[in-house]
Coordinates of C-alpha atoms in Angstrom, one line a residue:
X1 CA 24.0 4.4 1.9
X2 CA 26.0 1.9 -0.6
X3 CA 23.0 0.6 -2.1
X4 CA 24.4 -2.9 -1.9
X5 CA 24.0 -2.5 2.1
X6 CA 20.4 -1.1 1.4
X7 CA 19.5 -4.4 -0.3
X8 CA 20.8 -6.3 2.5
X9 CA 18.8 -4.3 4.7
X10 CA 15.7 -4.7 3.1
X11 CA 16.3 -8.7 2.2
X12 CA 16.5 -8.9 5.9
X13 CA 13.1 -7.8 6.4
X14 CA 11.6 -9.7 3.4
X15 CA 13.5 -12.7 5.3
X16 CA 11.8 -12.1 8.3
X17 CA 8.4 -11.4 6.7
X18 CA 8.8 -14.7 4.9
X19 CA 9.5 -16.6 8.1
X20 CA 5.3 -15.9 8.7
X21 CA 3.9 -15.7 5.2
X22 CA 5.1 -18.3 2.7
X23 CA 5.2 -18.2 -0.9
X24 CA 3.7 -14.4 -1.2
X25 CA 7.1 -12.7 -1.6
X26 CA 5.8 -10.6 -4.3
X27 CA 3.2 -9.4 -1.7
X28 CA 5.9 -8.4 0.8
X29 CA 8.2 -6.9 -1.6
X30 CA 4.9 -4.6 -3.0
X31 CA 4.1 -3.7 0.6
X32 CA 7.5 -2.5 1.7
X33 CA 7.8 -0.4 -1.9
X34 CA 4.3 1.3 -0.8
X35 CA 6.6 1.8 2.9
X36 CA 9.6 3.1 1.6
X37 CA 7.7 5.2 -1.1
X38 CA 5.5 6.8 1.8
X39 CA 2.4 5.2 0.4
X40 CA -0.3 3.3 1.7
X41 CA -1.7 0.0 0.0
X42 CA -5.3 -1.6 -0.2
X43 CA -5.3 -5.1 -0.1
X44 CA -8.9 -6.8 -1.7
X45 CA -9.6 -10.3 -0.8
X46 CA -11.2 -12.7 1.0
X47 CA -10.8 -13.3 4.7
X48 CA -8.3 -16.1 6.2
X49 CA -5.4 -15.9 3.6
X50 CA -2.8 -13.8 6.1
X51 CA -3.5 -10.3 5.4
X52 CA -3.5 -9.3 9.4
X53 CA -0.5 -11.3 9.9
X54 CA 1.5 -10.4 7.1
X55 CA 1.1 -6.4 8.3
X56 CA 1.9 -7.6 11.9
X57 CA 5.0 -9.3 10.6
X58 CA 6.0 -6.0 8.8
X59 CA 5.7 -3.8 11.8
X60 CA 7.6 -6.3 13.8
X61 CA 10.4 -6.3 11.4
X62 CA 11.2 -2.9 11.6
X63 CA 10.5 -2.5 15.3
X64 CA 7.4 0.0 15.1
X65 CA 3.7 0.0 16.8
X66 CA 1.1 -2.0 15.4
X67 CA -2.3 -0.6 15.7
X68 CA -6.0 -2.4 14.0
X69 CA -8.9 -0.9 13.0
X70 CA -12.0 -3.1 12.5
X71 CA -14.6 -0.7 10.4
X72 CA -18.0 -1.1 11.6
X73 CA -21.4 0.8 10.2
X74 CA -21.4 2.4 13.5
X75 CA -17.9 3.4 14.0
X76 CA -17.4 7.0 13.9
X77 CA -14.7 9.6 12.8
X78 CA -13.6 10.1 16.4
X79 CA -13.3 6.4 16.9
X80 CA -10.4 6.5 14.2
X81 CA -8.4 9.8 15.3
X82 CA -9.3 10.4 19.0
X83 CA -11.7 12.3 21.3
X84 CA -10.7 15.8 23.4
X85 CA -12.7 14.6 26.8
X86 CA -13.3 17.0 29.8
X87 CA -11.6 16.7 33.0
X88 CA -13.2 18.3 35.3
X89 CA -10.9 17.9 38.1
X90 CA -8.4 20.0 36.2
X91 CA -10.9 22.0 34.1
X92 CA -9.3 20.9 30.9
X93 CA -9.8 19.1 28.1
X94 CA -7.3 16.0 27.4
X95 CA -6.9 14.4 24.5
X96 CA -7.2 10.9 23.9
X97 CA -5.4 9.3 20.9
X98 CA -7.2 6.9 18.8
X99 CA -5.8 4.0 16.9
X100 CA -4.6 6.2 13.5
X101 CA -1.8 6.9 16.0
X102 CA 0.6 4.4 15.3
X103 CA 3.4 3.6 12.6
X104 CA 1.4 0.9 10.9
X105 CA -2.0 0.8 10.8
X106 CA -4.3 -2.4 9.6
X107 CA -8.0 -0.5 8.3
X108 CA -9.8 -4.0 8.1
X109 CA -12.8 -3.7 5.9
X110 CA -12.7 -0.2 5.3
X111 CA -15.7 -0.2 3.0
X112 CA -18.0 -1.5 5.8
X113 CA -17.6 1.7 7.4
X114 CA -19.7 4.9 6.5
X115 CA -18.2 7.8 4.0
X116 CA -17.7 10.3 7.2
X117 CA -15.2 7.5 8.7
X118 CA -13.3 6.3 5.6
X119 CA -12.6 10.1 5.3
X120 CA -11.0 10.6 8.3
X121 CA -9.0 8.0 7.6
X122 CA -7.9 9.3 4.3
X123 CA -7.9 12.5 5.3
X124 CA -4.9 11.0 8.0
X125 CA -3.1 8.8 4.8
X126 CA -3.1 12.2 2.6
X127 CA -2.4 14.7 5.2
X128 CA 0.0 12.7 7.8
X129 CA -1.8 14.8 10.4
X130 CA -5.4 14.9 12.1
X131 CA -7.4 17.9 13.3
X132 CA -9.7 17.4 16.3
X133 CA -11.4 20.6 17.9
X134 CA -9.1 22.9 15.6
X135 CA -6.3 21.3 17.0
X136 CA -3.5 20.0 14.2
X137 CA -1.4 16.6 15.2
X138 CA 1.2 15.2 13.7
X139 CA 1.2 11.6 13.1
X140 CA 3.9 9.4 13.6
X141 CA 7.1 8.7 11.3
X142 CA 6.8 6.6 9.3
X143 CA 3.0 6.2 8.7
X144 CA 1.8 3.6 6.9
X145 CA -1.8 2.0 6.1
X146 CA -3.2 -0.8 4.8
X147 CA -6.5 -1.0 4.1
X148 CA -8.8 -4.3 3.4
X149 CA -12.2 -5.1 1.4
X150 CA -14.2 -8.0 1.0
X151 CA -13.9 -8.9 -3.0
X152 CA -17.2 -11.1 -2.0
X153 CA -19.8 -9.6 0.5
X154 CA -21.2 -6.3 -1.0
X155 CA -24.4 -6.1 1.1
X156 CA -24.3 -3.2 3.7
X157 CA -21.3 -1.7 2.2
X158 CA -19.9 1.7 1.1
X159 CA -17.5 1.4 -1.9
X160 CA -14.9 3.8 -2.2
X161 CA -15.1 6.3 -4.2
X162 CA -12.7 7.1 -7.2
X163 CA -11.1 10.2 -5.5
X164 CA -10.9 8.1 -2.5
X165 CA -9.3 5.2 -4.0
X166 CA -6.5 7.4 -5.6
X167 CA -5.1 8.2 -2.2
X168 CA -3.6 4.2 -2.2
X169 CA -0.4 3.7 -4.1
X170 CA -1.2 0.4 -4.7
X171 CA -4.2 -2.1 -5.3
X172 CA -3.4 -5.8 -4.6
X173 CA -4.5 -9.5 -3.9
X174 CA -2.8 -11.9 -1.5
X175 CA -4.4 -14.8 -3.0
X176 CA -4.5 -18.3 -1.7
X177 CA -1.4 -20.4 -1.2
X178 CA -0.3 -23.2 -3.3
X179 CA -0.7 -26.7 -2.0
X180 CA 2.7 -27.5 -0.6
X181 CA 3.2 -23.9 1.0
X182 CA -0.2 -24.6 2.6
X183 CA 1.1 -27.8 3.9
X184 CA 3.6 -25.7 5.4
X185 CA 1.8 -23.4 6.6
X186 CA 0.0 -26.2 8.4
X187 CA 3.4 -27.4 9.8
X188 CA 4.5 -24.7 11.5
X189 CA 1.2 -23.7 13.0
X190 CA 1.5 -27.5 14.8
X191 CA 4.4 -26.9 16.4
X192 CA 5.6 -22.9 16.5
X193 CA 4.3 -19.8 16.7
X194 CA 6.1 -17.7 13.9
X195 CA 4.4 -14.7 14.3
X196 CA 4.9 -14.2 18.4
X197 CA 8.8 -15.2 17.6
X198 CA 9.6 -12.5 15.3
X199 CA 11.7 -10.0 16.2
X200 CA 13.0 -6.6 14.3
X201 CA 16.0 -6.8 11.9
X202 CA 15.8 -3.2 11.4
X203 CA 15.0 -0.1 13.2
X204 CA 12.7 2.7 12.4
X205 CA 15.5 5.2 12.1
X206 CA 17.0 2.9 9.6
X207 CA 13.7 3.0 8.1
X208 CA 13.3 6.5 7.6
X209 CA 17.1 6.7 6.3
X210 CA 15.5 4.0 3.6
X211 CA 13.1 6.2 2.9
X212 CA 15.2 9.1 2.0
X213 CA 17.2 6.7 -0.3
X214 CA 14.3 6.7 -2.8
X215 CA 14.8 10.1 -4.2
X216 CA 18.2 9.5 -5.3
X217 CA 17.2 6.5 -7.3
X218 CA 17.9 7.9 -10.7
X219 CA 14.9 8.5 -13.2
X220 CA 16.0 8.9 -16.7
X221 CA 13.7 11.6 -18.7
X222 CA 12.7 8.7 -21.0
X223 CA 11.2 6.7 -18.2
X224 CA 9.3 9.5 -17.0
X225 CA 8.0 10.0 -20.6
X226 CA 7.4 6.2 -20.4
X227 CA 5.1 6.6 -17.6
X228 CA 3.4 9.7 -18.9
X229 CA 2.6 7.8 -22.3
X230 CA 1.3 4.7 -20.1
X231 CA -0.8 7.4 -18.3
X232 CA -2.0 9.1 -21.4
X233 CA -2.7 6.0 -23.1
X234 CA -5.5 5.6 -19.8
X235 CA -7.1 8.6 -20.7
X236 CA -7.7 8.1 -24.3
X237 CA -8.6 4.6 -24.3
X238 CA -11.6 3.7 -26.0
X239 CA -13.2 1.5 -23.1
X240 CA -11.9 4.0 -20.4
X241 CA -14.2 6.6 -19.0
X242 CA -11.7 8.3 -16.4
X243 CA -7.9 7.8 -16.9
X244 CA -5.3 7.7 -14.8
X245 CA -4.6 11.6 -13.0
X246 CA -0.9 13.0 -12.7
X247 CA -0.7 11.7 -9.3
X248 CA -1.1 8.5 -10.6
X249 CA 2.0 9.1 -12.3
X250 CA 3.8 10.2 -9.6
X251 CA 2.9 7.3 -7.4
X252 CA 4.2 4.9 -10.3
X253 CA 7.4 6.8 -10.5
X254 CA 7.9 6.5 -6.9
X255 CA 7.0 3.0 -6.6
X256 CA 9.6 2.2 -9.4
X257 CA 12.0 4.1 -7.5
X258 CA 11.6 2.0 -4.4
X259 CA 11.5 -1.5 -5.9
X260 CA 15.1 -0.6 -7.7
X261 CA 16.2 -0.2 -4.5
X262 CA 14.8 -2.8 -3.2
X263 CA 16.4 -4.9 -6.4
X264 CA 19.9 -3.2 -5.2
X265 CA 20.1 -0.2 -7.7
X266 CA 20.2 3.5 -7.9
X267 CA 18.4 3.6 -11.6
X268 CA 14.7 2.4 -12.3
X269 CA 14.4 0.6 -15.3
X270 CA 11.7 -0.1 -17.8
X271 CA 10.8 -3.6 -16.5
X272 CA 10.1 -1.6 -13.0
X273 CA 7.5 0.4 -14.8
X274 CA 5.6 -2.4 -16.5
X275 CA 5.7 -4.9 -13.4
X276 CA 4.3 -2.0 -11.3
X277 CA 1.8 -0.6 -13.4
X278 CA -1.0 -3.2 -12.8
X279 CA -1.4 -2.5 -8.7
X280 CA -0.8 1.6 -9.7
X281 CA -2.7 1.8 -12.2
X282 CA -6.0 -0.6 -12.0
X283 CA -7.9 1.0 -9.3
X284 CA -7.5 4.3 -10.9
X285 CA -9.4 3.7 -13.6
X286 CA -12.9 3.5 -14.4
X287 CA -14.5 2.0 -17.1
X288 CA -17.3 2.6 -19.8
X289 CA -20.2 0.6 -19.2
X290 CA -19.8 -0.7 -22.6
X291 CA -16.9 -2.0 -21.9
X292 CA -17.9 -3.7 -18.4
X293 CA -20.8 -5.7 -20.6
X294 CA -18.3 -6.9 -23.1
X295 CA -16.5 -8.3 -20.2
X296 CA -13.4 -6.2 -20.0
X297 CA -11.8 -5.1 -16.8
X298 CA -9.2 -2.6 -15.8
X299 CA -6.5 -5.5 -15.6
X300 CA -7.1 -6.3 -19.1
X301 CA -6.7 -2.5 -20.4
X302 CA -3.7 -2.1 -18.5
X303 CA -2.5 -5.7 -20.3
X304 CA -3.1 -4.0 -23.7
X305 CA -1.9 -0.5 -23.0
X306 CA 1.5 -2.2 -21.9
X307 CA 1.7 -4.4 -25.1
X308 CA 1.1 -1.1 -27.7
X309 CA 2.7 1.5 -25.8
X310 CA 6.6 1.9 -27.1
X311 CA 8.9 0.8 -24.3
X312 CA 12.0 3.2 -23.8
X313 CA 15.8 1.6 -25.1
X314 CA 18.9 2.5 -23.8
X315 CA 20.6 5.8 -25.0
X316 CA 23.7 5.6 -27.4
X317 CA 26.5 7.4 -25.2
X318 CA 28.1 10.3 -27.4

């Protein structure tokens, strides 16, 4: 596929989402980066900033099924994956699929449910399948999860451990809209229902084809070395207790390939890596207690590492 055509298709998806979500093009782009990469997103933000609307807009834009799971303390793994129910008339078990059996899944407030139920979702994210009563069932393609958690209310929650956070390709925040953007939100909400009027601009088959194009995006050896150097710096930084694993390095490379594709390029630039590294690495770091006491956070550590790591330059052609 010609990369100009790829860029046009992805611009159509972005433009469709922007009909509903105003002033958050960067968040929409990052969501598509994760979708194209076959990864998933953890969105940490306060209620009411448009997380659900954005995921629904993404699903509508590509003609995908949308499922929402509201995580609560009493939610069971079978409520997510589905359950086999015995039919006495037919004398057999009938499988009733859970909400995980969809294309685009919103896992709302994932930290409010038990670790056992969290694991059921995260297993599906990692394996793209679920095992119920000894039977493994594959999930639909594409399969994309956006999980949310509220950063304010932590009482009665079950924070995701590092090993589970590592399953998310990106972690990001939407933030509040600007003044003029919020006025436009009110204007649209008064006269129209933008989400209800939204129609798909590409098909699922086209999206799967775009996902395949990711592998063809060129990542020069110097870029790969740069990614690994950034990861190594997180492992040796004096304020970091646990640095980024090789899975994180792979995630950054795949995200950079997807981001380059969105920009209409068939090659990755160092700028792509620098832009994405906070979203890919921040949730994969565990800081030492003394670093937390001194007011450091993962974002500050990553900013320092990016600033002090040598950026690859264009090689001379011989």
